Coordinates of C-alpha atoms in Angstrom, one line a residue:
X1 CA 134.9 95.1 -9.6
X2 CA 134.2 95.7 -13.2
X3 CA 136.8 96.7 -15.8
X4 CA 136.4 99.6 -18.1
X5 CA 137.2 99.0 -22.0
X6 CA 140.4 99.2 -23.3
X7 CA 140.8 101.7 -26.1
X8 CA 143.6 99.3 -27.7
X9 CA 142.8 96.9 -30.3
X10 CA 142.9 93.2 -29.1
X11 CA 145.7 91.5 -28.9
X12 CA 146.9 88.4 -31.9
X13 CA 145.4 85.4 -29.5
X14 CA 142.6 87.5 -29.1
X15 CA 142.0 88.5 -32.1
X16 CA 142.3 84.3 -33.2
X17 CA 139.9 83.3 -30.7
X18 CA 137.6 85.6 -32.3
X19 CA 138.2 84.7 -35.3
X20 CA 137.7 81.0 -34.2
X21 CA 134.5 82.0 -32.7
X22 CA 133.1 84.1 -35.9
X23 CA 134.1 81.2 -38.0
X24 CA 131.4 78.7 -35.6
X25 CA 128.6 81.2 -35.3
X26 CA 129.0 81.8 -39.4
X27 CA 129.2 77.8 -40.5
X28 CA 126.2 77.0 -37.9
X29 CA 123.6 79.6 -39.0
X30 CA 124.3 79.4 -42.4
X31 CA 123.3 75.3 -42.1
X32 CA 120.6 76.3 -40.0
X33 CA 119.4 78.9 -41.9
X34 CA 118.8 77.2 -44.9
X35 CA 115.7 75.5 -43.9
X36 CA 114.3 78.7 -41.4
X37 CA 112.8 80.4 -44.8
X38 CA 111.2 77.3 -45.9
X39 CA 110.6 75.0 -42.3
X40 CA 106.7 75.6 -42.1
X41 CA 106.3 75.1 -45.9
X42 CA 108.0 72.5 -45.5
X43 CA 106.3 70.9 -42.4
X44 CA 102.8 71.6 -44.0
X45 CA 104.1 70.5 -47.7
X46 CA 104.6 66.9 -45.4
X47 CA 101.0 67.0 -44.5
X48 CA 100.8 68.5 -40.9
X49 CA 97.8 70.9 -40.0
X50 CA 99.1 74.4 -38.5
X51 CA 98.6 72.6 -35.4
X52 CA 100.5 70.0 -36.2
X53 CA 103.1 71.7 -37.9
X54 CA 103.6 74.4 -34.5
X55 CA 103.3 71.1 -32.4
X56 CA 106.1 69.7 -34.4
X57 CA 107.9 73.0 -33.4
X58 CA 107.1 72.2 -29.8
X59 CA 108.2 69.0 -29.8
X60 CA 111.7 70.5 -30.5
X61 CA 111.6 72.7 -27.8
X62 CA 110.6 69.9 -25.8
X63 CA 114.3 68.4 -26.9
X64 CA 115.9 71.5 -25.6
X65 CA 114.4 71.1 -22.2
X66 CA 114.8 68.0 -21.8
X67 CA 118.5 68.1 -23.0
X68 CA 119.9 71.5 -22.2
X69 CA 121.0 71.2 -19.1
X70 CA 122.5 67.6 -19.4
X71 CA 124.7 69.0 -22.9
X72 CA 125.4 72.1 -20.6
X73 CA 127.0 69.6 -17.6
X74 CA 128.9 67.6 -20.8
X75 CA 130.3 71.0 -21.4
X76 CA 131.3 71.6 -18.0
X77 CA 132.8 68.7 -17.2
X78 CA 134.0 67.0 -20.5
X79 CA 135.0 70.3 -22.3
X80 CA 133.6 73.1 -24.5
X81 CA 134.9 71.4 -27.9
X82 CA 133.5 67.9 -27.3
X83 CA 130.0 69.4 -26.9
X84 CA 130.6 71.3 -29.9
X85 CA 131.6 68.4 -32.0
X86 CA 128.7 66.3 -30.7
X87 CA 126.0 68.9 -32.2
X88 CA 127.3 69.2 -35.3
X89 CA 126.8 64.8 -35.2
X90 CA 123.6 64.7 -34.1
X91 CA 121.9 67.7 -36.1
X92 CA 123.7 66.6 -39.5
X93 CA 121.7 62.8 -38.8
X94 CA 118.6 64.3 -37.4
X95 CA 118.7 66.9 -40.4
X96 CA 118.4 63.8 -42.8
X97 CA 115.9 62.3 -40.9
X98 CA 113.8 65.0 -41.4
X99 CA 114.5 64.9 -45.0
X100 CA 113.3 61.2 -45.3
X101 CA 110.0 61.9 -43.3
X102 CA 109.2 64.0 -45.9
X103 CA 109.8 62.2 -48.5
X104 CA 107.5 59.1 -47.0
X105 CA 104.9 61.4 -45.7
X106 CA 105.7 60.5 -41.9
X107 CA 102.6 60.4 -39.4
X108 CA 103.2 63.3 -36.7
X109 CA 104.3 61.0 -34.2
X110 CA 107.8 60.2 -36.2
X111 CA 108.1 64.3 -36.7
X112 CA 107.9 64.5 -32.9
X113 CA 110.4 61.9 -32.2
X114 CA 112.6 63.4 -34.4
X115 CA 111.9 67.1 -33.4
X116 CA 113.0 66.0 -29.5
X117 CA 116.3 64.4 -31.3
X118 CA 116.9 67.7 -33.5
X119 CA 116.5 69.7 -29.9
X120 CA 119.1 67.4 -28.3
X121 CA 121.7 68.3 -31.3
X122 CA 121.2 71.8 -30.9
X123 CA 121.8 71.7 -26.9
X124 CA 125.2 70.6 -27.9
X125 CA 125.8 74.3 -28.9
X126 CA 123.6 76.5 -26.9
X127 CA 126.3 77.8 -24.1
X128 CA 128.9 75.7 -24.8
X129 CA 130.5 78.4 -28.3
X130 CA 129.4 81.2 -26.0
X131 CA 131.0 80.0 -22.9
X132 CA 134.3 79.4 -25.0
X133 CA 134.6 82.6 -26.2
X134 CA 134.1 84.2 -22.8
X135 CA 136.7 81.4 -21.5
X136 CA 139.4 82.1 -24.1
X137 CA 138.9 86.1 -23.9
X138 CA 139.6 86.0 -20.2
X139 CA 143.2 83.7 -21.1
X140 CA 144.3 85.9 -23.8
X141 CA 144.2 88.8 -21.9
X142 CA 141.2 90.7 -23.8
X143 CA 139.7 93.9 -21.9
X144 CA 137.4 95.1 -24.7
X145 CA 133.7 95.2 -24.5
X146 CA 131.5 91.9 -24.5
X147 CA 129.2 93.7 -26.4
X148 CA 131.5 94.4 -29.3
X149 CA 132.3 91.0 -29.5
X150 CA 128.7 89.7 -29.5
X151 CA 127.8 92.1 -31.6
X152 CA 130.2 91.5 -33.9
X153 CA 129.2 87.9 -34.1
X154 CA 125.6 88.5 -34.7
X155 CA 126.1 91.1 -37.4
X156 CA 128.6 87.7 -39.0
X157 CA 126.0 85.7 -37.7
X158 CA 123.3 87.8 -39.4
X159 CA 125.2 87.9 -42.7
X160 CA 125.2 83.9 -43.1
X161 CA 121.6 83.8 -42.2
X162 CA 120.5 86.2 -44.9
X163 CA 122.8 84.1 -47.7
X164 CA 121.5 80.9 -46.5
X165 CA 117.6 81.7 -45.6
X166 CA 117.6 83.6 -49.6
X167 CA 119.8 80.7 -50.9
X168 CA 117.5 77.9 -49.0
X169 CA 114.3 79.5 -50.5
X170 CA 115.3 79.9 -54.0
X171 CA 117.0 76.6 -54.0
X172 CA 113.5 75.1 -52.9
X173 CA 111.5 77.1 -55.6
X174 CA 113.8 75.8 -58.3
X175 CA 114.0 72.0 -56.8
X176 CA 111.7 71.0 -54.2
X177 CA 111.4 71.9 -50.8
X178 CA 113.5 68.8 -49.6
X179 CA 116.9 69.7 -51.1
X180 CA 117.6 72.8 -48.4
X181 CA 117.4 70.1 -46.0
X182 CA 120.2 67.8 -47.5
X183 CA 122.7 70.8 -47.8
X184 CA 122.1 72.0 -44.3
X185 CA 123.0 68.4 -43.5
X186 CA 126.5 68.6 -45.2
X187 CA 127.5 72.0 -44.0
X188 CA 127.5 70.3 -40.5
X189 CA 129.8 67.9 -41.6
X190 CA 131.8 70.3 -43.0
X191 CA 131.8 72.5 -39.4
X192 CA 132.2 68.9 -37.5
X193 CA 136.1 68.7 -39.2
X194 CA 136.5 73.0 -38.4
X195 CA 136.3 72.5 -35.2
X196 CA 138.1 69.4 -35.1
X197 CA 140.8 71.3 -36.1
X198 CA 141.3 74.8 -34.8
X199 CA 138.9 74.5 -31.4
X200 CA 141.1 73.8 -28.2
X201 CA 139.5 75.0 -24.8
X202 CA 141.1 77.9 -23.5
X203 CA 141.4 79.3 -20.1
X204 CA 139.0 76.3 -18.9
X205 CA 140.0 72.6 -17.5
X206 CA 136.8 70.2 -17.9
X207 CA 136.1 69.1 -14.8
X208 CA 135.3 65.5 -15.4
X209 CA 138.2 63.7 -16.6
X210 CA 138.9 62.2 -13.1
X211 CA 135.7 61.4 -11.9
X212 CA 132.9 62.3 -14.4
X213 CA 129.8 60.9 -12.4
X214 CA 131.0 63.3 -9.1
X215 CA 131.8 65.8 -11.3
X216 CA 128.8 66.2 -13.0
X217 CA 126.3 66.3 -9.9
X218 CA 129.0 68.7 -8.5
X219 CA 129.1 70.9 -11.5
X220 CA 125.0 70.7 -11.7
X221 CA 124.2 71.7 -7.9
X222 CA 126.8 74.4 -7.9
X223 CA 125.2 75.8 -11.6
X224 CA 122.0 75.9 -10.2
X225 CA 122.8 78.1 -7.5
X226 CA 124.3 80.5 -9.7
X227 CA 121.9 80.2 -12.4
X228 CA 118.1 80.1 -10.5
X229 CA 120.1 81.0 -6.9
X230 CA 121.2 83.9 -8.2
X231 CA 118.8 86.7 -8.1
X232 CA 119.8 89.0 -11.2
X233 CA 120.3 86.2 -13.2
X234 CA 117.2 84.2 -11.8
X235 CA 115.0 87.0 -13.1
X236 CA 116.3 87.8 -16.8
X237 CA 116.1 83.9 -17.2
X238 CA 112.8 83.7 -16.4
X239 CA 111.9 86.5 -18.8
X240 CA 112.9 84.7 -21.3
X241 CA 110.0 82.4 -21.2
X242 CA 108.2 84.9 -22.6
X243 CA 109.8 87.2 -24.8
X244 CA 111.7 83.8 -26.3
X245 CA 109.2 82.0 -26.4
X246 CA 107.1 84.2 -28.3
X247 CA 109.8 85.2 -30.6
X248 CA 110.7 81.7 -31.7
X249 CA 106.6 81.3 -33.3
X250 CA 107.1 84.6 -35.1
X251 CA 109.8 84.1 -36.9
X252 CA 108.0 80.8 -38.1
X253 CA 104.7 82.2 -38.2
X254 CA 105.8 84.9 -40.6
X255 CA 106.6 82.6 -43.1
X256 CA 103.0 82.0 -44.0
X257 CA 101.6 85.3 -43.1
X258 CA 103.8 87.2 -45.4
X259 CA 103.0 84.7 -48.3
X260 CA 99.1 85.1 -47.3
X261 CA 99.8 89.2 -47.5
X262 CA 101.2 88.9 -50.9
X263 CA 98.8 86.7 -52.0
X264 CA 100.7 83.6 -53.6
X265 CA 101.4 80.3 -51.6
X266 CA 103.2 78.9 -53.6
X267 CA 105.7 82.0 -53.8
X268 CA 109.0 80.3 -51.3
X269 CA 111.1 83.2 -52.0
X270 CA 108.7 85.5 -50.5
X271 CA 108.6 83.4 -47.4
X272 CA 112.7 83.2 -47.5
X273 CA 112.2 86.8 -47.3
X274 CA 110.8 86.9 -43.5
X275 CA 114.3 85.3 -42.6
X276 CA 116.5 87.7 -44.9
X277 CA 114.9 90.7 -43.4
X278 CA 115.6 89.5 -39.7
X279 CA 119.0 88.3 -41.0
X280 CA 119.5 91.9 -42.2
X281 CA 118.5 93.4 -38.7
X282 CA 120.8 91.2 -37.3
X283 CA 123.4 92.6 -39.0
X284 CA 122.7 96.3 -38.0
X285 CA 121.6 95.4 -34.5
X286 CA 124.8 93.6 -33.7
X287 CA 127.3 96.6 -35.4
X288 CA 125.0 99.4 -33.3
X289 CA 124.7 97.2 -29.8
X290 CA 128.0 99.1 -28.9
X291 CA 126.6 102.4 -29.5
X292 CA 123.2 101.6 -28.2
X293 CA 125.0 100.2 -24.7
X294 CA 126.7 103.5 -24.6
X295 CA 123.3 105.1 -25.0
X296 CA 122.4 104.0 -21.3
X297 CA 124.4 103.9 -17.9
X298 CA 122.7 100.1 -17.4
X299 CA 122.4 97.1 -19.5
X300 CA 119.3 96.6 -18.5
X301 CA 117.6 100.0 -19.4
X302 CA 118.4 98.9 -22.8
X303 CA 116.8 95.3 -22.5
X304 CA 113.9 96.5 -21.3
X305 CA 112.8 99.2 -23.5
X306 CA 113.7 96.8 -26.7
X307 CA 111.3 94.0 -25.0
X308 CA 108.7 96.5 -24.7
X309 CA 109.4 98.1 -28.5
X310 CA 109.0 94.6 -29.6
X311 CA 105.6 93.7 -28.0
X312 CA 104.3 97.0 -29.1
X313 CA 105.8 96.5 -32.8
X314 CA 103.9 93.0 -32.7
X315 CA 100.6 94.3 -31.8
X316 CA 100.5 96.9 -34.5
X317 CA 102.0 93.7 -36.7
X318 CA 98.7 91.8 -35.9
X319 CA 96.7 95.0 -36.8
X320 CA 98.0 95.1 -40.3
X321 CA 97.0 93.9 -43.7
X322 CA 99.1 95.9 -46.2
X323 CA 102.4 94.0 -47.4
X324 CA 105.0 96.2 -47.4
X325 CA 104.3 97.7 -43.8
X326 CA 104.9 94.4 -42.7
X327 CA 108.1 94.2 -44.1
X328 CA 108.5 97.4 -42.4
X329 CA 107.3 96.3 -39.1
X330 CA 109.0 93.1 -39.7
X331 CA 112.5 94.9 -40.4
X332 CA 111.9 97.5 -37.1
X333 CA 111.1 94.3 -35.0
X334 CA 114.5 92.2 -36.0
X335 CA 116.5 95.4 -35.0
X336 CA 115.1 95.9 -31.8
X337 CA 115.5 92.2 -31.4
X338 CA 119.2 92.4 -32.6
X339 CA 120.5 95.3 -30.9
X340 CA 119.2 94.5 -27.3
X341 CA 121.0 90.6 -27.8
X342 CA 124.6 91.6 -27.5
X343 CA 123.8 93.8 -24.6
X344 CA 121.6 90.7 -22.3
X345 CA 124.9 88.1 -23.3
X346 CA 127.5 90.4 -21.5
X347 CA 125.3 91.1 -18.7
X348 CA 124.5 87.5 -18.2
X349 CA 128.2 86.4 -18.8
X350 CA 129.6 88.9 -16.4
X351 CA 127.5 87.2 -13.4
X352 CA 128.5 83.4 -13.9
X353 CA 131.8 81.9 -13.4
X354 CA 133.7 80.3 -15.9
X355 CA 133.2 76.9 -14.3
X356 CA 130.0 76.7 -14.8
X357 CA 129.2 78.5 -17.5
X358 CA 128.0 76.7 -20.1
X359 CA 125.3 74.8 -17.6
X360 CA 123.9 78.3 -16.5
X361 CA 123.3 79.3 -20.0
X362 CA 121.9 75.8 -21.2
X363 CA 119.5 76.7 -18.1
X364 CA 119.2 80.5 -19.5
X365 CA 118.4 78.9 -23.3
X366 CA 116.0 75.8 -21.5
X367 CA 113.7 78.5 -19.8
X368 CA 113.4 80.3 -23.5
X369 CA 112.8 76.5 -24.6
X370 CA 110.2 75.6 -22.0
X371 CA 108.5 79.0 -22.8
X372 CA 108.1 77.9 -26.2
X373 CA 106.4 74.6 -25.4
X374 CA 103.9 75.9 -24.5
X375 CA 103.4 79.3 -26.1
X376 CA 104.6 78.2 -29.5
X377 CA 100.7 75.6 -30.2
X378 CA 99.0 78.1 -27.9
X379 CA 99.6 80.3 -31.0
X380 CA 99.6 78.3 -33.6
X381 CA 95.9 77.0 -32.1
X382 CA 95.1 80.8 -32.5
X383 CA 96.5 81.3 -36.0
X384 CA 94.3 78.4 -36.9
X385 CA 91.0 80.0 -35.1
X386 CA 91.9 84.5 -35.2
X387 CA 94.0 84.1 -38.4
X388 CA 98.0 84.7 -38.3
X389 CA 97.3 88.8 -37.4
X390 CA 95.6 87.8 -34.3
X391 CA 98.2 85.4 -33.4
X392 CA 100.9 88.0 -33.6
X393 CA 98.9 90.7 -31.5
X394 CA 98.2 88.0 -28.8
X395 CA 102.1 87.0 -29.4
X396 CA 103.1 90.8 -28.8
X397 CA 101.0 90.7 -25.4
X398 CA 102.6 87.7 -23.7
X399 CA 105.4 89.7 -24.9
X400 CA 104.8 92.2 -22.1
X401 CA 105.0 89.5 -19.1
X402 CA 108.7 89.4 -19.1
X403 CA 109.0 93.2 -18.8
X404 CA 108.3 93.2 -14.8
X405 CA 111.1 90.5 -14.3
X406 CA 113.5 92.5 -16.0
X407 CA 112.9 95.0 -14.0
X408 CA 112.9 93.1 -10.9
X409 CA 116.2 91.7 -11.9
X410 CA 117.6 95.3 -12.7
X411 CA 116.3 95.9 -8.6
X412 CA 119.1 93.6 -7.3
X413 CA 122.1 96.4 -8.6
X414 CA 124.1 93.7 -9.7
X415 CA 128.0 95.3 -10.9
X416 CA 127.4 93.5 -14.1
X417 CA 124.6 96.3 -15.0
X418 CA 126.8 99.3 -15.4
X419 CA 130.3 97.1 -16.4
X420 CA 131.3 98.2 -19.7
X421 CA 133.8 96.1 -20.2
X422 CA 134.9 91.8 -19.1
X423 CA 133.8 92.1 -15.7
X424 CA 136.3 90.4 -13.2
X425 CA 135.5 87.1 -12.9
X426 CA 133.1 86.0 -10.1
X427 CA 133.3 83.1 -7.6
X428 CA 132.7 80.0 -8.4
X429 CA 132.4 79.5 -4.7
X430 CA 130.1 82.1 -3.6
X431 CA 126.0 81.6 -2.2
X432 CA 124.0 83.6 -4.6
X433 CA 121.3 82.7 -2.4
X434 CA 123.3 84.4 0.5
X435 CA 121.2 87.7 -0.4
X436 CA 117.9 86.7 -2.2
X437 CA 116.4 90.4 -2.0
X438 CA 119.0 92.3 -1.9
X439 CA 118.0 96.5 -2.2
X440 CA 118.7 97.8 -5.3
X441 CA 122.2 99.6 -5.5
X442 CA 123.9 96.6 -3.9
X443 CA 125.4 94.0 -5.5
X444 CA 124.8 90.2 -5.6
X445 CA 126.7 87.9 -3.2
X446 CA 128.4 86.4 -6.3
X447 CA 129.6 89.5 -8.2
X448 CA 133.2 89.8 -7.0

């Protein structure tokens, strides 16, 4: 059964995991972030078409399927901290590798190879920090809200990304567009001796130390049947081919639209812009997802109706040609975005067992990932043929598929859906599958 919230402030290890975790999520996005303002400038500055340049995109979500699931095992079996400092490894080499094709004017083969390679580094993150945090909660004791927490994180989260998307863009109109590139590169460094040093798995033994080959096909088969076996889950997961998908090309894509609105290409800071604005959404939407969860008895009333705001605020984002409602637009659709995230992370977390974890979410971030594959020079073809407007209304209604498997996964009446706090913590043991179509009201074989 679920726990309500505490009232009481979390306790000292708590409050340190947290901190531990804020201090990740903040040294990760601001790296990242300093190229997001600048990455298809950048990509088209190297020579790539639109088509090319989305491709290149693709190509990157091609690492993440290929590799999210085998980082999400490594986290599983050889801990949450090894995967951690792995990432920060490989994306601090691929980061300069990027920089150097560039600066040699790379064919578009090279840009793919290197795109899969930049996918693989960021695997090494994607559930493995989240599944820590969730671990270490549970062994400290904490009763709060998930959504606080993940709120809180994005709102820090949000914070680095506006300093380093504004930082990265006026740093390339003032140098060249190579030298965000360089500095993103040697933050990771910097994070790869952080965590080093304060990260220690809590509340979580890695599974492989004694045997890691039967350990890893153990850890796979049983995340699979409570990641796609599991029916609640199943659902929001495949959703987020869509509404992922789509929302990794529009953050890209309004790089060069808003630059085309204001009417100067060569204007970076406006571009950096796009990213600041969704930066600053982040912020608000992770400080109100508490409020906005109290708003509605389930979780995923409130997932819904943001995925639908979204594809609506899209649509009227393709009909548009003044500037400033853009930015408008643009701000509403990084709050809906924002607010709804923190809400789909606790639900998600509350309906997978700590020992496998950070393989279910790899497999929650891969679907997003393949859903980008394909979506992500599906629009970029159509920028290049309707103009970036029509790409975002067509964006807005593949947008609208994933609504009906949110709703079928709201059907199954998993506990997780009205918990408002950390949900007790379900059996690793259990057959999701036990009850594939379960009636709505009752919950899943594997919430405890």
């Amino acid at each position: 059964m679920s726990q309500s919230a505490a009232p009481a402030a979390p306790n000292p290890a708590a409050r340190r995991v947290q901190s531990i975790y804020f201090t990740l999520l903040v040294g990760n996005t601001l790296a990242a972030s300093f190229i997001w303002g600048i990455n298809t400038l950048f990509l088209l500055d190297a020579g790539l078409t639109n088509l090319e340049a989305f491709a290149a995109n693709a190509f990157f979500t091609v690492g993440m399927v290929l590799f999210e699931v085998p980082t999400g095992v490594v986290a599983d079996t050889w801990g949450r901290r090894v995967s951690y400092l792995l990432g920060t490894v490989t994306l601090s080499v691929t980061t300069f590798l990027y920089y150097l094709m560039w600066v040699v004017s790379a064919p578009f083969w090279a840009w793919a190879v290197v795109s899969v390679l930049l996918g693989l580094g960021f695997t090494f993150f994607s559930g493995a920090v989240e599944a820590w945090l969730v671990d270490a909660l549970h062994a400290t004791g904490y009763r709060g809200s998930l959504e606080k927490v993940f709120g809180r994180g994005q709102a820090a989260s949000g914070a680095a990304m506006l300093g380093g998307s504004v930082l990265g863009g006026v740093l390339a109109q003032v140098t060249d567009l190579g030298v965000p590139f360089l500095v993103r590169a040697g933050i990771l460094i910097v994070m790869f001796i952080v965590a080093a040093v304060v990260m220690r798995d809590l509340g979580f033994t890695p599974a492989g130390r004694a045997n890691p080959l039967r350990a890893t096909r153990e850890v796979f088969q049983a995340s699979v049947r409570h990641g796609l076996g599991n029916p609640p889950v199943r659902y929001v997961m495949l959703a987020s081919c869509f509404s992922a998908g789509v929302g990794i090309y529009v953050f890209y894509a309004l790089q060069p639209y808003l630059l085309e609105l204001w009417g100067d290409e060569g204007a970076y800071s406006i571009a950096g812009l796009a990213a600041a604005i969704v930066a600053g959404a982040q912020i608000a939407g992770g400080w109100l997802a508490p409020s906005v969860r109290r708003l509605f008895r389930k979780r995923t009333t409130t997932i819904i109706i943001a995925t639908i705001s979204s594809a609506l605020i899209l649509v009227v984002l393709g009909l548009n040609r003044s500037f400033w409602v853009a930015i408008v637009l643009l701000a509403l659709w990084g709050l809906v975005f924002a607010a709804a995230g923190p809400v789909r992370q606790a639900y998600l977390n509350d309906m997978i067992p700590s020992s496998h974890r950070a393989t279910v979410l790899s497999f929650d971030s891969l679907l997003g990932s393949a859903g980008g594959v394909v979506i992500q020079p599906v629009l970029g073809r159509s920028a290049d043929v309707y103009g970036y407007p029509g790409s975002l209304l067509i964006g807005g209604l593949i947008d609208l598929i994933a609504v009906p498997f949110l709703i079928a996964s709201r059907r199954q009446g998993s506990a997780s859906d009205v918990s408002t706090g950390v949900a007790s913590e379900p059996e690793s043991d259990a057959a999701p599958d036990a009850a594939p179509d379960a009636a709505p009201g009752a919950p899943p074989a594997s919430s405890a």
